[in-house]
Coordinates of C-alpha atoms and ligand atoms in Angstrom, one line a residue:
M1 CA 0.0 0.0 0.0
E2 CA 2.5 2.5 1.1
L3 CA 5.0 1.6 -1.6
L4 CA 2.3 2.3 -4.2
N5 CA 1.6 5.6 -2.5
I6 CA 5.2 6.6 -2.6
L7 CA 5.6 5.6 -6.3
S8 CA 2.4 7.4 -7.2
N9 CA 3.4 10.6 -5.5
E10 CA 6.9 11.1 -6.9
K11 CA 8.3 10.9 -10.5
F12 CA 11.5 9.2 -9.4
V13 CA 12.3 7.8 -6.0
S14 CA 15.4 6.1 -4.9
G15 CA 15.6 2.7 -3.4
Q16 CA 17.2 4.2 -0.3
K17 CA 14.5 6.7 0.2
I18 CA 11.8 4.0 -0.1
A19 CA 13.8 1.9 2.4
D20 CA 14.0 4.8 4.8
I21 CA 10.3 5.7 4.6
L22 CA 9.2 2.1 5.0
S23 CA 11.9 1.2 7.5
I24 CA 13.0 -1.9 5.5
S25 CA 16.2 -2.9 3.8
R26 CA 17.1 -2.1 0.2
S27 CA 16.8 -5.8 -0.7
A28 CA 13.3 -5.9 0.8
V29 CA 12.4 -2.8 -1.4
H30 CA 13.6 -4.7 -4.4
K31 CA 11.5 -7.7 -3.5
R32 CA 8.4 -5.6 -3.1
I33 CA 9.1 -3.9 -6.4
Q34 CA 9.4 -7.3 -8.1
K35 CA 6.1 -8.4 -6.5
L36 CA 4.3 -5.3 -7.9
R37 CA 5.9 -6.0 -11.4
R38 CA 4.5 -9.6 -11.2
R39 CA 1.0 -8.1 -10.6
G40 CA 1.2 -6.1 -13.8
Y41 CA 2.7 -2.8 -12.6
K42 CA 5.4 -1.4 -15.0
I43 CA 8.1 0.0 -12.8
Q44 CA 11.4 1.2 -14.4
G45 CA 14.6 1.4 -12.4
E46 CA 17.1 4.1 -13.4
Q47 CA 20.7 3.9 -12.2
N48 CA 21.0 7.3 -10.6
L49 CA 17.4 8.4 -10.3
G50 CA 15.7 5.4 -8.7
Y51 CA 12.3 3.8 -9.5
T52 CA 9.5 5.3 -11.6
L53 CA 6.0 4.0 -12.0
I54 CA 5.2 3.9 -15.7
S55 CA 1.8 2.2 -15.7
K56 CA -0.6 0.3 -13.6
P57 CA -2.8 -2.7 -14.5
D58 CA -6.5 -2.1 -14.8
A59 CA -7.3 -4.1 -11.6
L60 CA -9.4 -3.6 -8.5
F61 CA -6.6 -4.6 -6.1
A62 CA -7.4 -3.6 -2.5
E63 CA -4.3 -1.3 -2.5
E64 CA -5.6 0.5 -5.6
I65 CA -9.1 1.1 -4.1
E66 CA -7.5 2.3 -0.9
L67 CA -5.4 4.9 -2.8
Y68 CA -8.5 6.9 -3.4
F69 CA -10.1 6.8 0.0
E70 CA -10.1 10.1 2.0
P71 CA -6.9 10.2 4.1
G72 CA -7.7 8.8 7.5
N73 CA -11.2 7.9 6.6
P74 CA -11.4 4.6 4.7
A75 CA -14.9 3.9 3.2
V76 CA -14.7 0.2 4.2
N77 CA -13.0 -1.7 7.0
K78 CA -11.7 -4.7 5.0
I79 CA -11.3 -5.5 1.3
L80 CA -11.4 -9.1 0.1
Y81 CA -10.1 -9.2 -3.5
F82 CA -10.8 -12.1 -5.9
P83 CA -9.3 -12.3 -9.4
Q84 CA -12.1 -14.9 -10.2
I85 CA -14.9 -16.2 -8.1
D86 CA -18.4 -17.8 -8.5
S87 CA -20.1 -14.9 -6.9
T88 CA -19.1 -12.2 -4.4
Q89 CA -22.6 -12.3 -3.1
I90 CA -22.5 -16.0 -2.1
I91 CA -19.3 -15.6 -0.2
A92 CA -20.5 -12.3 1.4
K93 CA -23.7 -14.0 2.6
D94 CA -21.8 -16.8 4.1
L95 CA -19.4 -14.4 5.9
G96 CA -22.4 -12.4 7.1
S97 CA -23.9 -15.4 8.6
K98 CA -20.6 -16.3 10.3
G99 CA -20.4 -12.9 12.0
E100 CA -18.2 -10.9 9.6
D101 CA -18.0 -7.2 10.6
E102 CA -19.9 -4.5 8.9
F103 CA -18.3 -2.7 6.0
T104 CA -16.4 -5.7 4.7
L105 CA -16.1 -5.4 0.9
L106 CA -15.8 -8.3 -1.5
V107 CA -14.7 -7.4 -5.0
A108 CA -14.0 -9.6 -8.0
E109 CA -12.5 -9.0 -11.5
K110 CA -14.7 -11.8 -12.9
Q111 CA -17.6 -13.9 -11.6
D112 CA -18.5 -17.3 -13.1
C113 CA -22.0 -17.5 -11.4
G114 CA -23.0 -13.9 -10.8
Y115 CA -26.7 -13.5 -10.2
G116 CA -29.2 -10.7 -9.9
R117 CA -32.7 -10.2 -8.6
L118 CA -35.0 -13.2 -8.9
K119 CA -31.9 -15.4 -9.3
R120 CA -31.4 -14.1 -12.9
N121 CA -28.0 -14.8 -14.4
W122 CA -25.7 -11.7 -14.2
S123 CA -23.0 -11.5 -16.8
S124 CA -19.8 -10.6 -15.0
P125 CA -16.7 -10.7 -17.3
E126 CA -13.4 -8.9 -16.7
G127 CA -13.5 -5.1 -16.8
G128 CA -16.7 -4.6 -14.8
I129 CA -17.1 -3.6 -11.1
W130 CA -18.7 -6.5 -9.3
F131 CA -18.9 -6.2 -5.5
S132 CA -20.8 -7.1 -2.4
L133 CA -20.8 -5.1 0.8
I134 CA -21.7 -6.5 4.2
L135 CA -23.7 -4.3 6.5
R136 CA -25.2 -4.7 10.0
P137 CA -27.7 -1.9 10.3
L138 CA -29.6 -1.6 13.6
L139 CA -32.8 -1.3 11.7
P140 CA -36.0 -3.3 11.4
P141 CA -36.1 -5.6 8.3
D142 CA -38.9 -3.6 6.6
R143 CA -36.5 -0.7 6.1
I144 CA -33.7 -2.7 4.5
P145 CA -35.0 -2.4 0.9
Q146 CA -34.5 1.4 1.2
L147 CA -30.7 0.7 1.3
T148 CA -31.0 -0.3 -2.3
F149 CA -32.2 3.2 -3.1
V150 CA -29.4 4.8 -1.0
M151 CA -26.9 2.8 -2.9
S152 CA -28.4 3.6 -6.3
L153 CA -28.4 7.3 -5.4
S154 CA -24.8 7.2 -4.3
I155 CA -23.8 5.5 -7.6
C156 CA -25.8 8.0 -9.7
K157 CA -24.4 11.0 -8.0
T158 CA -20.8 9.7 -8.2
I159 CA -21.1 9.0 -11.9
E160 CA -22.7 12.4 -12.6
R161 CA -19.8 14.2 -10.9
M162 CA -17.0 12.1 -12.3
F163 CA -18.1 11.7 -15.9
K164 CA -20.6 14.6 -16.5
V165 CA -23.4 12.3 -17.6
S166 CA -26.9 11.9 -16.2
P167 CA -27.7 8.4 -15.1
K168 CA -31.2 7.8 -13.9
I169 CA -32.7 5.4 -11.3
K170 CA -35.2 2.8 -12.3
W171 CA -37.2 1.6 -9.3
P172 CA -36.4 -0.6 -7.5
N173 CA -32.8 -1.5 -8.3
D174 CA -31.5 -0.3 -11.6
V175 CA -29.3 2.6 -12.7
M176 CA -29.9 3.5 -16.3
L177 CA -27.8 5.5 -18.8
S178 CA -29.0 6.6 -22.2
G179 CA -32.1 4.4 -21.7
R180 CA -30.2 1.2 -21.0
K181 CA -29.2 -0.6 -17.8
L182 CA -25.8 0.4 -16.5
C183 CA -25.9 -1.1 -13.1
G184 CA -28.0 -3.4 -11.0
I185 CA -28.2 -3.7 -7.2
L186 CA -29.2 -6.8 -5.3
T187 CA -30.1 -6.5 -1.6
E188 CA -30.2 -9.7 0.4
M189 CA -30.5 -10.1 4.2
S190 CA -31.0 -12.3 7.2
A191 CA -33.5 -11.1 9.7
E192 CA -35.8 -12.1 12.5
V193 CA -39.1 -10.3 13.5
G194 CA -38.1 -6.7 14.2
R195 CA -34.3 -7.3 13.9
T196 CA -31.9 -7.4 11.0
N197 CA -28.9 -9.8 11.4
W198 CA -26.9 -8.8 8.3
V199 CA -27.4 -7.3 4.9
V200 CA -25.4 -7.8 1.7
L201 CA -25.6 -5.1 -0.9
G202 CA -24.5 -6.6 -4.2
V203 CA -23.6 -4.2 -7.1
G204 CA -22.9 -5.0 -10.7
L205 CA -21.7 -2.0 -12.6
N206 CA -20.8 -2.2 -16.3
A207 CA -17.6 -0.2 -16.4
N208 CA -15.0 -1.3 -18.9
N209 CA -16.5 -4.7 -19.7
T210 CA -17.7 -5.7 -23.1
L211 CA -21.4 -6.7 -23.0
P212 CA -22.5 -9.9 -24.7
V213 CA -24.4 -9.3 -27.9
F214 CA -27.7 -10.5 -26.5
L215 CA -27.5 -7.7 -23.8
K216 CA -26.5 -4.8 -26.0
K217 CA -30.1 -3.6 -26.6
V218 CA -30.9 -3.4 -23.0
A219 CA -27.6 -2.8 -21.2
I220 CA -24.7 -0.3 -21.5
S221 CA -21.2 0.1 -20.1
L222 CA -19.5 3.3 -19.1
K223 CA -16.7 2.6 -21.6
S224 CA -19.1 2.3 -24.5
E225 CA -21.0 5.5 -23.5
L226 CA -17.9 7.6 -22.8
G227 CA -15.7 6.2 -25.6
L228 CA -12.9 5.5 -23.1
A229 CA -12.0 3.2 -20.3
V230 CA -12.7 4.5 -16.8
N231 CA -10.4 4.3 -13.7
R232 CA -12.3 1.5 -11.9
P233 CA -10.5 1.7 -8.5
S234 CA -11.1 5.5 -8.4
L235 CA -14.8 5.0 -9.3
L236 CA -15.4 2.2 -6.9
S237 CA -13.6 4.0 -4.1
T238 CA -15.7 7.2 -4.6
I239 CA -18.9 5.3 -4.8
L240 CA -18.1 3.6 -1.4
T241 CA -17.0 6.9 0.1
N242 CA -20.3 8.6 -0.9
F243 CA -22.3 5.6 0.2
K244 CA -20.7 5.5 3.6
K245 CA -21.8 9.1 4.3
S246 CA -25.3 8.5 3.0
Y247 CA -25.6 5.3 5.0
A248 CA -24.8 7.1 8.2
E249 CA -27.4 9.7 7.5
F250 CA -29.9 7.1 6.4
C251 CA -29.5 5.2 9.7
K252 CA -29.9 8.4 11.7
K253 CA -32.6 10.3 9.8
G254 CA -34.4 7.7 7.6
F255 CA -35.0 7.5 3.9
G256 CA -37.3 10.5 3.7
I257 CA -34.4 13.0 3.3
F258 CA -33.3 11.2 0.1
K259 CA -36.7 11.2 -1.5
P260 CA -36.3 14.5 -3.4
E261 CA -32.9 13.6 -4.8
Y262 CA -34.2 10.2 -5.8
N263 CA -37.3 11.5 -7.5
K264 CA -35.3 14.1 -9.4
R265 CA -33.3 11.3 -11.0
S266 CA -36.1 8.9 -11.6
F267 CA -36.0 7.1 -15.0
L268 CA -39.7 6.4 -14.7
A269 CA -40.9 10.0 -14.2
H270 CA -44.1 10.8 -16.1
K271 CA -44.0 7.4 -17.7
K272 CA -46.8 4.9 -18.1
I273 CA -45.6 1.7 -16.6
K274 CA -46.6 -1.9 -15.9
V275 CA -45.7 -3.4 -12.5
N276 CA -45.5 -7.2 -12.0
T277 CA -45.7 -7.8 -8.3
G278 CA -45.5 -11.6 -8.7
E279 CA -49.1 -11.9 -7.8
R280 CA -50.6 -9.5 -10.4
T281 CA -49.7 -7.0 -13.1
I282 CA -50.9 -3.5 -12.7
Q283 CA -50.7 -0.5 -15.1
G284 CA -50.7 3.1 -14.4
L285 CA -48.8 6.4 -14.3
F286 CA -45.6 6.6 -12.3
K287 CA -46.0 9.2 -9.6
G288 CA -42.6 9.0 -7.9
I289 CA -41.7 7.2 -4.7
D290 CA -42.8 8.1 -1.2
G291 CA -40.8 8.7 2.0
D292 CA -40.7 4.9 2.6
G293 CA -39.4 4.1 -0.9
Y294 CA -42.6 2.7 -2.1
L295 CA -43.6 3.3 -5.7
L296 CA -46.7 5.4 -6.2
L297 CA -48.8 4.3 -9.2
Q298 CA -51.7 6.3 -10.4
L299 CA -54.3 3.9 -11.7
N300 CA -56.8 4.7 -14.5
S301 CA -59.5 5.2 -11.9
G302 CA -57.5 8.2 -10.6
A303 CA -56.6 6.4 -7.3
T304 CA -53.0 6.0 -6.2
E305 CA -51.6 2.6 -5.2
K306 CA -48.5 2.1 -3.2
I307 CA -46.3 -0.7 -4.6
V308 CA -43.9 -2.3 -2.2
F309 CA -42.2 -4.8 -4.5
G310 CA -42.3 -5.5 -8.2
D311 CA -40.7 -5.7 -11.6
V312 CA -41.3 -2.5 -13.7
S313 CA -41.5 -2.2 -17.4
V314 CA -42.2 1.0 -19.3
M315 CA -45.2 1.0 -21.7
R316 CA -45.0 2.4 -25.2
Ligands
BTN1 C1 -29.9 -7.0 -10.6 O1 -30.0 -6.1 -11.4 O2 -30.7 -8.0 -10.7 C2 -28.8 -7.0 -9.6 C3 -27.5 -7.5 -10.1 C4 -26.4 -7.6 -9.0 C5 -25.1 -8.2 -9.5 C6 -24.0 -8.2 -8.5 S1 -22.4 -8.4 -9.2 C7 -21.7 -8.5 -7.6 C8 -22.7 -9.4 -6.8 N1 -22.4 -10.8 -7.0 C9 -23.5 -11.4 -7.6 O3 -23.5 -12.6 -7.9 N2 -24.4 -10.5 -7.8 C10 -24.1 -9.2 -7.3

């Protein structure tokens, strides 16, 4: 971690200086440099000048994510990095049930069995941002779905600021860009009556990954929208930092304070929609969400119905 910081902050830095800063021997410095090189960092060594960092791999190594946290204020407590895994969500849930601390992050370069809502397959090749965050909010279980909205809002605001684009939120769990799905959020939990044991927020964000042909009509990646690859560690780190702040406010003040910001970014605003609740399909005009995060649907009769859960499609 510190070695990367040192190399990132200075153009050339001598082996001796690194050894002094880290209180290690010159040969230990050399070993650490070699280790970084094996992980894909290009580091040049110049006789009289020292080491210089030429390029970094496009990887979500814990050290890379940590580089962008606010000094002294890490957005998560622990990062578990996987070059390849079945699903960060499965491992996170297992850790959650075994008592893992809040704000442990699991992040993968590639998932072989990534899944989304309703156990749908989630394409997760290299280049995307696939992560699961373990939380232990002292909140009743009926408030947990609102965490999905807090996360989608954090993602939207981060992407707006970093890339000057305008993603929208599609209730309940999608972030859309240019009319297509950029990101999906899956919230899973274990609870008893009135008490939440653990929550895992799973996020799949199409960043630099190439979408399979069958998804290209409905999904989009940041890279394809912007025409260039994004810095994934910086993006992930900023999302987590923003989420951490919002999470603290949410736990203290509730979801109501986020409602205006959420509704401002709603993909469904003024649209005629169809909601499949699992039991029935209802049509109507989207009227925003309320202070609890429920979807407000204006029916043909003029009455407004609150929807707690459902799959939404926009009608033509
Ligand atoms: C959805 O839109 O249905 C939610 C998709 C959530 C996908 C993420 S990727 C990281 C984490 N691991 C998984 O297997 N799923 C979530």
